[in-house]
Amino acid sequence: MSDRLKALLSSAPRYPQRIVCMTEETTETLYRIGAGDLVVGVSGFTVRPPEARKKPRVSSFLDANFERILELKPDLVLGFSDLQADIGRELCKRGVPVVLFNQRSIAEILQTVRVVGAMVGRAEAAEKLADELEANLVRHAEAAERLPRRPRIFFEEWHEPLISGIRWCSELVEWVGGEDVCRESRQHQGAKGRIFEPAEVARRNPEGVIASWCGRKAKREKIISRPGWERVTAVVEDQLYEVKSPVILQPGPAALSDGVEQLARIVAAIARGEKLPSPRPGDLRAVPLPTDSA
């Protein structure tokens, strides 16, 4: 082979070497498979892993700093959701390779982990991570079979308008032993298909409410003050919980590890007629974390 042809083959690395992640789950996946050094830019909402926060922040969920991204000279940009389609289109027009994932289910999350690993030449490490996450889910499913009953649960992703949990959240609630009272809404790709009138959720009478308001602290008073909710079993028995959005609303490793762990403990407490504590007076109940003072 001539030197000229060899030069053509070596004009780009075999796998991407400079990656911008516009959402957190791909960042976490890359770090967990030993490829964190490839990440050169992250979303401003990134919290996992903590060391990734030291990387340049180049985007929110719906906006991106295109000039900053171009300065980083990425050979791959990773994003999530049709809501980032306009960002992806603009980057493509500027000559940047972009891959937008659109995973919504547990199975699709595991698939995405494997695909991300394969894209950077770490297929074996990604397969191992996906297998570990799947084994963790199986462990929780087996524990759920030993619960005395399956309590009715409402998972709320937003409060005004009232939006039920995206598909993987709904699936995880059932995976750990609950019955999602708005299960039928998981079929909808977008949030508009998961909007419910508070009165309709009250009619379904959940025994537990799990709130995870995207990027915002969930407020107990907002939940209990809804018309007709004073008769909802979850309110009467004070089975109102919060799971922080970074551990459950990111369709990646966090949701299938820390997220499912918290859901499992909440659902198990409700099923057994127990109550987990509130971190502070007036807060929603939550799974105690090592940093909690309560």
Tab-separated table of N, CA and C in Angstrom, residues 47-113:
chain	number	residue	atom	x	y	z
A	47	VAL	N	-24.594	15.956	36.558
A	47	VAL	CA	-24.151	15.804	37.951
A	47	VAL	C	-23.470	14.466	38.195
A	48	ARG	N	-23.631	13.529	37.270
A	48	ARG	CA	-23.038	12.203	37.412
A	48	ARG	C	-22.173	11.898	36.203
A	49	PRO	N	-20.944	11.425	36.449
A	49	PRO	CA	-20.258	11.393	37.737
A	49	PRO	C	-19.751	12.794	38.105
A	50	PRO	N	-19.438	13.041	39.381
A	50	PRO	CA	-19.034	14.395	39.793
A	50	PRO	C	-17.841	14.936	39.019
A	51	GLU	N	-16.891	14.079	38.660
A	51	GLU	CA	-15.707	14.563	37.961
A	51	GLU	C	-16.022	15.095	36.565
A	52	ALA	N	-17.156	14.658	36.002
A	52	ALA	CA	-17.530	15.146	34.675
A	52	ALA	C	-17.912	16.621	34.704
A	53	ARG	N	-18.276	17.134	35.866
A	53	ARG	CA	-18.662	18.541	35.982
A	53	ARG	C	-17.486	19.490	35.736
A	54	LYS	N	-16.280	18.937	35.732
A	54	LYS	CA	-15.102	19.759	35.454
A	54	LYS	C	-14.927	20.023	33.961
A	55	LYS	N	-15.640	19.257	33.143
A	55	LYS	CA	-15.540	19.438	31.694
A	55	LYS	C	-16.338	20.677	31.263
A	56	PRO	N	-15.979	21.292	30.148
A	56	PRO	CA	-16.730	22.463	29.658
A	56	PRO	C	-18.214	22.144	29.476
A	57	ARG	N	-19.058	23.054	29.946
A	57	ARG	CA	-20.499	22.878	29.809
A	57	ARG	C	-20.964	23.630	28.569
A	58	VAL	N	-21.552	22.905	27.655
A	58	VAL	CA	-21.815	23.475	26.331
A	58	VAL	C	-23.290	23.493	25.947
A	59	SER	N	-24.168	22.959	26.803
A	59	SER	CA	-25.580	22.891	26.410
A	59	SER	C	-26.478	22.786	27.622
A	60	SER	N	-27.737	23.140	27.408
A	60	SER	CA	-28.804	22.756	28.319
A	60	SER	C	-29.517	21.611	27.620
A	61	PHE	N	-30.772	21.367	27.945
A	61	PHE	CA	-31.471	20.306	27.232
A	61	PHE	C	-31.993	20.789	25.881
A	62	LEU	N	-32.440	22.047	25.831
A	62	LEU	CA	-33.068	22.554	24.609
A	62	LEU	C	-32.210	23.568	23.858
A	63	ASP	N	-31.068	23.931	24.417
A	63	ASP	CA	-30.204	24.906	23.771
A	63	ASP	C	-28.757	24.443	23.838
A	64	ALA	N	-27.951	24.942	22.900
A	64	ALA	CA	-26.527	24.599	22.885
A	64	ALA	C	-25.716	25.803	22.449
A	65	ASN	N	-24.501	25.884	22.957
A	65	ASN	CA	-23.559	26.914	22.545
A	65	ASN	C	-22.768	26.348	21.371
A	66	PHE	N	-23.245	26.612	20.177
A	66	PHE	CA	-22.655	25.993	18.989
A	66	PHE	C	-21.195	26.391	18.797
A	67	GLU	N	-20.880	27.656	19.039
A	67	GLU	CA	-19.502	28.105	18.858
A	67	GLU	C	-18.568	27.402	19.834
A	68	ARG	N	-19.023	27.236	21.066
A	68	ARG	CA	-18.188	26.560	22.066
A	68	ARG	C	-17.978	25.104	21.684
A	69	ILE	N	-19.031	24.465	21.181
A	69	ILE	CA	-18.902	23.069	20.746
A	69	ILE	C	-17.888	22.950	19.617
A	70	LEU	N	-17.970	23.839	18.662
A	70	LEU	CA	-17.041	23.789	17.536
A	70	LEU	C	-15.605	24.027	17.985
A	71	GLU	N	-15.415	24.887	18.996
A	71	GLU	CA	-14.075	25.137	19.523
A	71	GLU	C	-13.459	23.869	20.110
A	72	LEU	N	-14.296	22.976	20.620
A	72	LEU	CA	-13.802	21.745	21.228
A	72	LEU	C	-13.417	20.693	20.188
A	73	LYS	N	-13.731	20.949	18.927
A	73	LYS	CA	-13.382	20.061	17.809
A	73	LYS	C	-13.820	18.606	18.051
A	74	PRO	N	-15.108	18.399	18.349
A	74	PRO	CA	-15.566	17.026	18.594
A	74	PRO	C	-15.616	16.215	17.303
A	75	ASP	N	-15.310	14.923	17.409
A	75	ASP	CA	-15.546	14.035	16.266
A	75	ASP	C	-16.814	13.213	16.471
A	76	LEU	N	-17.549	13.537	17.544
A	76	LEU	CA	-18.865	12.935	17.769
A	76	LEU	C	-19.603	13.742	18.826
A	77	VAL	N	-20.867	14.033	18.567
A	77	VAL	CA	-21.751	14.651	19.560
A	77	VAL	C	-22.899	13.688	19.814
A	78	LEU	N	-23.180	13.434	21.086
A	78	LEU	CA	-24.253	12.523	21.470
A	78	LEU	C	-25.371	13.298	22.157
A	79	GLY	N	-26.600	12.987	21.783
A	79	GLY	CA	-27.748	13.636	22.395
A	79	GLY	C	-28.869	12.654	22.636
A	80	PHE	N	-29.964	13.164	23.179
A	80	PHE	CA	-31.118	12.315	23.487
A	80	PHE	C	-32.405	13.071	23.189
A	81	SER	N	-33.340	12.399	22.578
A	81	SER	CA	-34.714	12.844	22.406
A	81	SER	C	-34.923	13.652	21.128
A	82	ASP	N	-36.111	13.522	20.600
A	82	ASP	CA	-36.538	14.329	19.459
A	82	ASP	C	-36.524	15.811	19.797
A	83	LEU	N	-36.556	16.140	21.090
A	83	LEU	CA	-36.520	17.543	21.493
A	83	LEU	C	-35.167	18.187	21.202
A	84	GLN	N	-34.144	17.383	20.976
A	84	GLN	CA	-32.840	17.932	20.613
A	84	GLN	C	-32.594	17.854	19.104
A	85	ALA	N	-33.632	17.562	18.336
A	85	ALA	CA	-33.469	17.415	16.886
A	85	ALA	C	-32.969	18.692	16.227
A	86	ASP	N	-33.460	19.848	16.663
A	86	ASP	CA	-33.018	21.108	16.055
A	86	ASP	C	-31.547	21.371	16.350
A	87	ILE	N	-31.111	21.056	17.570
A	87	ILE	CA	-29.694	21.218	17.904
A	87	ILE	C	-28.858	20.297	17.027
A	88	GLY	N	-29.296	19.037	16.926
A	88	GLY	CA	-28.565	18.082	16.106
A	88	GLY	C	-28.492	18.501	14.656
A	89	ARG	N	-29.592	19.038	14.131
A	89	ARG	CA	-29.626	19.474	12.736
A	89	ARG	C	-28.622	20.601	12.495
A	90	GLU	N	-28.582	21.554	13.417
A	90	GLU	CA	-27.668	22.679	13.263
A	90	GLU	C	-26.210	22.231	13.312
A	91	LEU	N	-25.901	21.306	14.208
A	91	LEU	CA	-24.531	20.799	14.287
A	91	LEU	C	-24.160	20.036	13.016
A	92	CYS	N	-25.101	19.273	12.495
A	92	CYS	CA	-24.845	18.559	11.240
A	92	CYS	C	-24.552	19.538	10.114
A	93	LYS	N	-25.308	20.616	10.061
A	93	LYS	CA	-25.094	21.633	9.032
A	93	LYS	C	-23.718	22.269	9.161
A	94	ARG	N	-23.172	22.234	10.362
A	94	ARG	CA	-21.842	22.809	10.594
A	94	ARG	C	-20.738	21.749	10.473
A	95	GLY	N	-21.114	20.566	10.020
A	95	GLY	CA	-20.129	19.537	9.734
A	95	GLY	C	-19.742	18.644	10.884
A	96	VAL	N	-20.543	18.642	11.953
A	96	VAL	CA	-20.220	17.838	13.137
A	96	VAL	C	-21.015	16.529	13.105
A	97	PRO	N	-20.376	15.381	13.298
A	97	PRO	CA	-21.117	14.115	13.381
A	97	PRO	C	-21.978	14.081	14.649
A	98	VAL	N	-23.239	13.751	14.499
A	98	VAL	CA	-24.180	13.750	15.625
A	98	VAL	C	-24.965	12.449	15.642
A	99	VAL	N	-25.132	11.900	16.828
A	99	VAL	CA	-26.031	10.757	17.022
A	99	VAL	C	-27.018	11.133	18.115
A	100	LEU	N	-28.311	11.102	17.795
A	100	LEU	CA	-29.362	11.351	18.774
A	100	LEU	C	-30.064	10.041	19.093
A	101	PHE	N	-30.016	9.652	20.342
A	101	PHE	CA	-30.754	8.476	20.793
A	101	PHE	C	-32.163	8.902	21.188
A	102	ASN	N	-33.061	7.945	21.272
A	102	ASN	CA	-34.444	8.266	21.622
A	102	ASN	C	-35.035	7.174	22.501
A	103	GLN	N	-34.213	6.630	23.378
A	103	GLN	CA	-34.656	5.516	24.217
A	103	GLN	C	-35.748	5.944	25.195
A	104	ARG	N	-36.736	5.102	25.362
A	104	ARG	CA	-37.826	5.385	26.289
A	104	ARG	C	-38.067	4.224	27.266
A	105	SER	N	-37.748	3.010	26.874
A	105	SER	CA	-38.038	1.850	27.722
A	105	SER	C	-36.773	1.348	28.403
A	106	ILE	N	-36.951	0.467	29.382
A	106	ILE	CA	-35.812	-0.163	30.045
A	106	ILE	C	-34.955	-0.894	29.023
A	107	ALA	N	-35.593	-1.662	28.147
A	107	ALA	CA	-34.843	-2.425	27.145
A	107	ALA	C	-34.053	-1.506	26.235
A	108	GLU	N	-34.635	-0.371	25.857
A	108	GLU	CA	-33.933	0.567	24.984
A	108	GLU	C	-32.772	1.246	25.694
A	109	ILE	N	-32.915	1.483	26.994
A	109	ILE	CA	-31.810	2.050	27.770
A	109	ILE	C	-30.621	1.098	27.759
A	110	LEU	N	-30.875	-0.177	27.994
A	110	LEU	CA	-29.798	-1.172	27.979
A	110	LEU	C	-29.171	-1.271	26.584
A	111	GLN	N	-30.004	-1.214	25.570
A	111	GLN	CA	-29.489	-1.243	24.196
A	111	GLN	C	-28.585	-0.033	23.937
A	112	THR	N	-28.994	1.126	24.388
A	112	THR	CA	-28.218	2.344	24.169
A	112	THR	C	-26.859	2.267	24.845
A	113	VAL	N	-26.814	1.703	26.047
A	113	VAL	CA	-25.527	1.510	26.728
A	113	VAL	C	-24.589	0.693	25.844
